[in-house]
Coordinates of C-alpha atoms and ligand atoms in Angstrom, one line a residue:
M1 CA 147.8 87.6 143.9
K2 CA 145.3 85.8 142.5
T3 CA 142.8 87.8 144.2
S4 CA 144.8 90.8 142.8
T5 CA 144.6 90.0 139.2
Q6 CA 141.8 89.0 139.0
S7 CA 140.2 92.3 140.5
I8 CA 142.6 94.3 137.7
I9 CA 140.8 92.0 135.7
L10 CA 137.1 93.3 136.4
V11 CA 138.1 96.5 137.3
L12 CA 139.1 96.8 133.4
V13 CA 136.5 94.9 132.4
L14 CA 134.2 97.6 133.3
L15 CA 136.2 100.3 132.2
A16 CA 135.8 98.4 129.0
F17 CA 131.7 98.1 129.4
V18 CA 131.7 101.8 130.6
S19 CA 133.6 103.3 126.9
C20 CA 131.5 101.2 125.1
Q21 CA 127.8 102.4 126.1
H22 CA 129.6 105.8 125.7
Q23 CA 131.3 105.3 122.6
K24 CA 127.0 104.6 121.9
Q25 CA 125.8 107.9 123.1
V26 CA 128.7 109.6 121.1
K27 CA 126.7 110.6 117.6
T28 CA 128.5 108.4 114.9
S29 CA 127.4 110.2 111.8
P30 CA 126.9 113.7 110.9
S31 CA 123.5 115.5 110.5
L32 CA 122.0 116.0 107.7
K33 CA 120.4 119.2 109.3
N34 CA 123.7 120.7 110.4
T35 CA 124.6 120.4 107.0
F36 CA 122.7 122.1 105.3
I37 CA 122.1 124.6 108.1
N38 CA 123.2 126.8 105.6
D39 CA 120.8 125.7 102.7
F40 CA 118.0 125.3 102.8
L41 CA 115.3 122.6 105.9
I42 CA 115.8 119.0 106.3
G43 CA 112.2 117.2 106.2
T44 CA 111.2 114.1 106.4
A45 CA 107.7 112.4 106.5
L46 CA 106.3 110.8 109.6
S47 CA 103.5 108.2 110.8
A48 CA 101.4 108.1 113.6
N49 CA 104.0 106.0 114.9
Q50 CA 106.6 107.7 115.1
I51 CA 104.3 111.0 115.7
E52 CA 102.5 108.9 119.1
E53 CA 107.0 108.6 120.1
K54 CA 106.2 104.9 119.9
D55 CA 109.4 103.7 118.0
S56 CA 112.4 104.9 120.2
V57 CA 114.9 104.4 118.0
A58 CA 113.4 106.8 115.2
D59 CA 112.9 109.0 117.6
A60 CA 116.5 109.8 118.2
L61 CA 116.9 109.4 114.6
I62 CA 114.0 111.9 113.5
R63 CA 115.3 114.8 116.0
E64 CA 119.1 114.6 115.3
Q65 CA 118.8 114.0 111.8
F66 CA 115.7 116.0 110.5
N67 CA 114.3 120.0 111.3
V68 CA 110.8 120.5 109.4
L69 CA 108.2 117.4 109.7
T70 CA 105.1 116.4 107.5
A71 CA 102.6 114.2 108.8
E72 CA 102.6 111.2 106.6
N73 CA 98.9 111.1 105.8
I74 CA 97.1 111.9 109.1
M75 CA 96.9 115.8 109.3
K76 CA 95.0 114.4 105.5
S77 CA 91.2 115.2 105.0
M78 CA 89.8 111.5 106.0
F79 CA 91.6 111.3 109.1
L80 CA 91.2 115.3 110.3
Q81 CA 87.2 115.5 109.6
P82 CA 86.7 111.2 109.7
A83 CA 82.1 112.5 110.1
W84 CA 80.8 115.6 108.2
G85 CA 81.8 118.8 110.9
K86 CA 83.5 116.6 112.7
F87 CA 86.9 116.8 113.8
D88 CA 89.1 115.3 115.2
F89 CA 92.6 116.9 115.6
T90 CA 94.5 114.8 118.5
L91 CA 97.4 113.1 116.4
A92 CA 97.9 116.4 114.5
D93 CA 98.4 118.0 117.7
K94 CA 100.3 115.4 119.1
L95 CA 102.7 116.4 115.9
V96 CA 102.5 120.0 116.4
E97 CA 103.8 120.6 119.6
Y98 CA 106.6 117.1 118.8
S99 CA 107.7 119.9 116.7
K100 CA 107.7 122.3 119.0
K101 CA 109.3 120.9 121.3
N102 CA 112.2 119.6 119.7
N103 CA 112.4 122.5 117.6
M104 CA 111.2 121.7 114.4
A105 CA 109.3 123.0 111.5
V106 CA 106.1 121.4 110.5
V107 CA 104.5 121.2 106.9
G108 CA 100.7 120.1 106.9
H109 CA 100.3 117.7 104.5
T110 CA 97.1 118.4 102.6
L111 CA 94.0 120.8 102.8
I112 CA 92.2 120.0 99.3
W113 CA 93.3 116.5 98.2
H114 CA 91.2 113.8 95.4
S115 CA 92.4 111.2 97.4
Q116 CA 92.6 110.4 101.1
L117 CA 88.6 111.8 101.3
P118 CA 86.3 111.4 103.5
R119 CA 84.0 108.8 102.5
Y120 CA 80.8 111.0 103.3
V121 CA 82.9 113.0 100.4
Y122 CA 82.7 110.5 97.8
R123 CA 79.1 110.8 97.9
I124 CA 78.2 114.2 97.1
T125 CA 76.6 115.3 94.0
D126 CA 75.9 119.3 94.1
K127 CA 77.6 121.9 94.2
D128 CA 76.5 123.6 97.0
S129 CA 77.2 120.5 99.4
L130 CA 80.6 120.5 98.2
K131 CA 81.2 124.1 98.6
D132 CA 80.1 124.1 102.5
F133 CA 82.9 121.1 103.3
F134 CA 85.2 122.9 101.0
T135 CA 85.0 125.9 103.2
N136 CA 84.6 124.7 106.2
H137 CA 87.4 122.5 105.7
I138 CA 90.0 124.5 105.2
T139 CA 88.6 127.3 107.1
T140 CA 88.5 124.8 110.1
V141 CA 92.6 123.8 109.5
A142 CA 93.9 126.7 108.9
S143 CA 92.9 129.1 111.2
R144 CA 93.8 126.2 113.9
Y145 CA 97.2 125.7 112.8
D146 CA 97.9 129.0 111.6
G147 CA 101.0 131.2 113.2
K148 CA 101.8 126.8 114.6
I149 CA 103.0 125.4 111.2
L150 CA 105.8 126.4 108.7
G151 CA 103.7 126.2 106.0
W152 CA 100.1 124.7 103.9
D153 CA 100.4 121.9 100.8
V154 CA 97.0 123.6 100.0
V155 CA 96.4 122.3 96.8
N156 CA 97.7 118.7 95.6
E157 CA 97.8 116.3 92.5
A158 CA 95.1 119.3 90.7
L159 CA 97.5 118.0 86.7
N160 CA 96.9 116.1 84.9
E161 CA 100.5 114.5 83.1
D162 CA 99.7 116.4 80.1
G163 CA 99.2 119.6 82.5
T164 CA 95.7 119.6 81.7
M165 CA 93.3 120.2 85.5
R166 CA 92.7 116.4 87.4
G167 CA 88.9 115.6 86.5
S168 CA 88.5 115.4 90.4
I169 CA 85.3 115.9 92.7
F170 CA 86.6 119.4 92.6
Y171 CA 86.9 120.6 89.5
K172 CA 83.3 118.5 88.5
L173 CA 82.0 120.2 90.9
L174 CA 83.6 123.5 91.9
G175 CA 85.1 124.9 88.0
E176 CA 88.7 124.9 87.3
D177 CA 89.2 128.2 90.3
Y178 CA 88.3 126.0 92.4
V179 CA 92.2 126.1 93.2
T180 CA 92.5 129.9 93.7
E181 CA 89.4 130.0 95.6
A182 CA 91.3 127.3 97.9
F183 CA 94.2 130.2 98.5
R184 CA 91.7 132.8 99.6
L185 CA 90.0 130.5 102.0
A186 CA 92.9 129.7 103.2
Q187 CA 94.8 133.2 103.2
Q188 CA 92.1 135.0 104.9
A189 CA 92.2 132.2 107.3
A190 CA 96.1 131.6 108.3
P191 CA 98.0 135.5 107.8
N192 CA 100.3 133.8 108.7
T193 CA 101.0 130.6 107.2
E194 CA 103.1 129.8 104.1
L195 CA 100.4 128.7 101.1
Y196 CA 102.0 126.0 98.3
Y197 CA 101.0 124.2 95.4
N198 CA 102.1 120.7 95.1
D199 CA 102.3 117.7 93.1
Y200 CA 104.3 115.4 91.3
N201 CA 106.4 114.8 88.0
I202 CA 106.0 118.9 87.8
E203 CA 109.1 118.9 86.9
Q204 CA 108.1 117.8 83.2
P205 CA 107.6 120.4 80.7
K206 CA 104.2 119.4 80.1
K207 CA 102.9 119.1 82.8
R208 CA 104.9 122.0 84.7
A209 CA 103.8 124.3 81.6
G210 CA 100.6 123.5 83.3
A211 CA 101.7 124.7 87.3
I212 CA 102.4 127.4 85.9
S213 CA 99.5 128.4 84.2
L214 CA 98.2 126.9 87.3
I215 CA 100.4 129.4 89.7
K216 CA 99.4 132.4 87.9
K217 CA 95.7 132.6 87.0
I218 CA 96.4 133.1 91.5
Q219 CA 98.8 135.4 91.6
E220 CA 96.6 137.8 88.7
A221 CA 93.6 136.8 91.4
G222 CA 95.1 139.2 93.7
V223 CA 95.7 135.6 95.7
R224 CA 98.8 134.7 98.1
I225 CA 101.4 131.6 96.8
D226 CA 104.3 131.6 98.1
G227 CA 105.6 128.1 97.1
V228 CA 105.4 125.2 95.0
G229 CA 106.6 122.2 96.2
I230 CA 107.8 119.0 93.5
Q231 CA 107.4 115.6 95.5
G232 CA 110.4 114.6 93.8
H233 CA 109.3 110.5 93.7
W234 CA 112.6 110.1 91.0
H235 CA 113.7 106.5 89.3
A236 CA 117.1 105.5 89.9
R237 CA 119.1 105.9 86.8
R238 CA 116.4 108.1 85.2
I239 CA 116.9 110.7 87.7
P240 CA 115.6 114.1 85.2
L241 CA 118.3 116.6 86.2
Q242 CA 117.9 118.6 83.3
E243 CA 114.3 119.3 84.2
I244 CA 114.5 119.5 87.1
E245 CA 117.4 122.3 87.3
E246 CA 115.0 124.1 84.7
S247 CA 112.2 124.0 86.9
I248 CA 113.7 125.3 90.3
V249 CA 114.4 128.2 87.6
E250 CA 111.3 129.2 86.1
Y251 CA 109.2 128.8 89.7
A252 CA 111.4 130.8 91.6
S253 CA 111.3 133.2 88.5
L254 CA 107.5 133.8 89.4
G255 CA 108.8 135.3 93.0
L256 CA 107.9 131.2 95.2
K257 CA 110.2 129.7 96.8
V258 CA 111.2 125.9 95.6
M259 CA 110.6 123.4 97.6
I260 CA 111.5 119.3 97.1
T261 CA 108.6 117.6 99.1
E262 CA 108.8 113.9 99.3
L263 CA 112.2 113.1 97.8
D264 CA 112.3 108.7 97.2
V265 CA 114.4 107.3 95.1
E266 CA 112.4 104.3 92.6
L267 CA 114.5 101.2 92.8
L268 CA 112.4 98.5 91.9
P269 CA 111.0 97.4 88.5
R270 CA 108.1 100.0 87.5
N271 CA 107.0 101.0 83.6
F272 CA 105.7 104.2 84.8
T273 CA 106.8 107.1 87.2
G274 CA 105.0 109.6 88.5
A275 CA 102.9 108.5 92.9
D276 CA 99.0 108.3 91.5
I277 CA 97.9 106.4 94.1
S278 CA 95.6 105.0 91.9
E279 CA 98.1 103.0 89.5
R280 CA 98.8 99.5 90.5
M281 CA 101.1 96.4 89.2
K282 CA 100.2 92.7 89.2
M283 CA 102.6 90.6 91.5
K284 CA 104.2 87.7 89.7
D285 CA 104.7 84.9 91.5
D286 CA 108.3 85.3 90.4
L287 CA 111.2 88.3 91.9
T288 CA 110.4 89.7 88.7
L289 CA 109.0 92.5 90.3
N290 CA 110.8 92.1 93.4
P291 CA 114.4 91.3 92.9
Y292 CA 116.2 92.6 95.6
V293 CA 114.0 90.8 98.8
S294 CA 117.7 89.1 100.9
G295 CA 119.2 92.4 99.8
L296 CA 120.6 95.3 98.0
P297 CA 123.4 94.5 95.4
D298 CA 126.4 96.6 95.5
S299 CA 126.3 97.7 92.4
V300 CA 122.4 99.1 93.2
Q301 CA 123.8 100.6 96.6
Q302 CA 126.6 102.7 94.3
Q303 CA 123.7 103.9 92.0
L304 CA 121.7 104.7 94.8
A305 CA 123.8 106.8 96.1
N306 CA 125.3 108.0 92.9
D307 CA 121.8 109.6 92.2
Y308 CA 121.0 111.2 95.6
E309 CA 124.8 112.7 95.4
A310 CA 123.9 113.8 91.9
L311 CA 120.2 115.6 92.8
F312 CA 122.5 117.5 95.9
K313 CA 124.6 119.0 93.9
L314 CA 122.0 119.8 91.6
F315 CA 120.4 121.2 94.7
L316 CA 123.1 123.4 96.9
K317 CA 123.6 124.9 93.5
H318 CA 120.2 126.5 93.4
K319 CA 120.0 127.0 97.3
D320 CA 119.1 130.4 96.9
N321 CA 116.0 129.5 95.5
I322 CA 115.7 126.1 97.2
T323 CA 114.5 126.3 101.1
R324 CA 113.4 123.1 101.9
I325 CA 113.8 119.2 101.3
T326 CA 111.6 116.6 102.6
F327 CA 112.8 112.7 102.2
W328 CA 109.1 110.9 102.4
G329 CA 109.6 109.1 105.5
V330 CA 112.2 108.1 107.8
N331 CA 114.1 104.4 106.7
D332 CA 113.6 102.5 103.5
G333 CA 111.2 99.2 106.1
Q334 CA 108.8 102.4 106.4
S335 CA 108.7 103.8 102.9
W336 CA 105.1 103.6 101.3
L337 CA 107.2 102.6 98.1
N338 CA 107.4 99.1 99.6
G339 CA 103.1 98.6 99.1
W340 CA 103.0 100.8 96.0
P341 CA 102.7 100.0 92.9
A342 CA 102.5 96.3 94.0
P343 CA 102.2 94.8 97.7
G344 CA 105.0 93.7 99.6
R345 CA 108.0 94.3 97.8
T346 CA 110.9 95.5 99.3
N347 CA 112.0 98.4 98.3
Y348 CA 115.5 101.1 99.4
P349 CA 114.4 104.6 98.1
L350 CA 115.4 106.6 101.0
L351 CA 118.5 107.5 102.8
F352 CA 118.3 105.5 106.4
D353 CA 118.3 101.5 105.9
R354 CA 115.7 99.0 107.6
E355 CA 117.8 99.0 111.0
F356 CA 117.6 103.0 110.6
K357 CA 122.0 102.7 109.9
P358 CA 122.9 105.6 106.4
K359 CA 123.5 104.0 103.8
P360 CA 126.5 104.8 101.4
A361 CA 123.7 107.5 99.8
F362 CA 123.6 109.6 102.7
Y363 CA 127.4 109.7 103.0
K364 CA 127.0 111.0 99.2
V365 CA 124.8 113.5 100.2
I366 CA 127.0 114.5 103.0
G367 CA 129.8 114.8 100.5
A368 CA 127.9 116.4 97.8
K369 CA 128.3 119.8 100.6
E370 CA 132.1 118.9 102.1
T371 CA 133.4 119.3 98.2
L372 CA 132.4 122.7 97.7
N373 CA 134.0 123.6 100.6
Ligands
G3I401 O1 93.9 104.1 107.5 C1 93.6 102.4 107.0 C2 93.6 102.3 108.6 O2 92.9 101.9 109.1 C3 93.9 100.2 107.5 O3 94.5 99.2 108.9 C4 95.3 100.3 106.6 C5 95.6 98.9 106.5 O4 96.5 98.9 105.2 O5 95.1 101.0 106.0 C6 95.3 101.9 106.3 O6 94.6 103.2 105.0 C7 96.0 103.6 104.3 C8 97.4 104.6 104.8 O7 98.5 105.3 104.0 C9 97.0 105.9 105.4 O8 98.5 104.4 107.3 C10 96.1 103.0 103.4 O9 96.0 101.8 102.9 C11 97.7 102.9 101.9 O10 97.0 103.1 101.0 C12 98.2 104.5 102.4 O11 99.0 105.3 101.9 C13 99.5 106.7 101.4 C14 98.6 106.9 100.4 O12 99.9 108.3 100.4 C15 97.6 107.5 100.0 O13 97.5 108.1 99.2 C16 100.7 106.8 102.1 O14 100.8 106.2 103.2 C17 101.0 107.8 101.8 O15 103.0 108.0 102.3 C18 101.2 108.5 100.4 O16 101.2 109.9 100.4 C19 100.8 110.1 99.0 C20 101.2 111.7 99.6 O17 100.2 112.7 100.1 C21 101.0 112.9 98.4 N1 101.9 112.6 96.7 C22 102.0 110.1 96.6 C23 102.7 110.2 98.1 C24 102.9 109.2 97.5 O18 101.4 108.6 97.1

């Protein structure tokens, strides 16, 4: 009798275990990419670690939630052309293969940017040498991936906050027309790839006016530009919804696809907006600049959720003109905002927490769609 009771208990325990394992495999959260399937692509930026599929938890989440990928760093020129004329496509090719295998699109980021250039470029002082680098880099890289990726951020961050041209090495040595020339070269090398201008704060009126005039110059030169990327590095409680809406409408009226390309919402103290990597803040000993080391208070968590909800309601209102929303990273632990503008902070700017669990902001984003149905 005792033996048969023990056997029954054993069977019940086994059944409970099997059922529990099964439940673990059942998806518990909705998916962003499926929720917005008829509205816009939903993307994320991947670090080298994730491209190499070293992190299986991240990998599962990426496959479940996103349908377009941007390389956070490895398609920048310092990685693709580390020595003059010597290209290294190992990781970039891996990203393209990974996306193909998982039925995802890829956006190349970025062909021409003043930052993260190979060191030898910063030493160039004459126009001809820079022109050689510029032409060879764009032509080699853009043609390699033509037909394999969806689009390129051809030029990144060419503008100052007041809408004038940033005094980058390209502007100084090649002149103002370098932006149009970059698009002309990309168009020749990649006829089957979409071509974008990408920048932060270009929803702000002065910088927006600068971006519009830059775009019009490209168009008037008869050169193709398909879209504009508003990066979307915004701040909690201070999301510029009105400026974002005006910008979507104005950029779309130029015949462009509009994309939000590097979305995250800053929760830590910072006395400037945007994403200029040269800006830094000095860390103090106290927690003034790093207040949430041991967790996010509920009220702040809720604020983040409300900000994301407001953003997605706005994006849905303009879904006919928006083709893609890309988050700048997969989870909070991996975000660049833990290291910039002050190192070693604990930030919470994304929809998934450090354990890859969906945050309240995730459910508000999904809810923004559901309330419309
Ligand atoms: O490659 C070195 C590595 O050799 C070294 O061991 C390691 C030690 O810190 O640093 C590595 O370089 C880091 C690089 O990312 C690649 O991982 C840099 O320190 C780090 O500053 C750099 O940050 C990137 C930043 O661009 C550089 O400008 C961020 O990850 C990336 O998220 C950020 O992305 C930019 C977009 O491309 C353009 N828009 C703004 C956005 C945020 O700055």
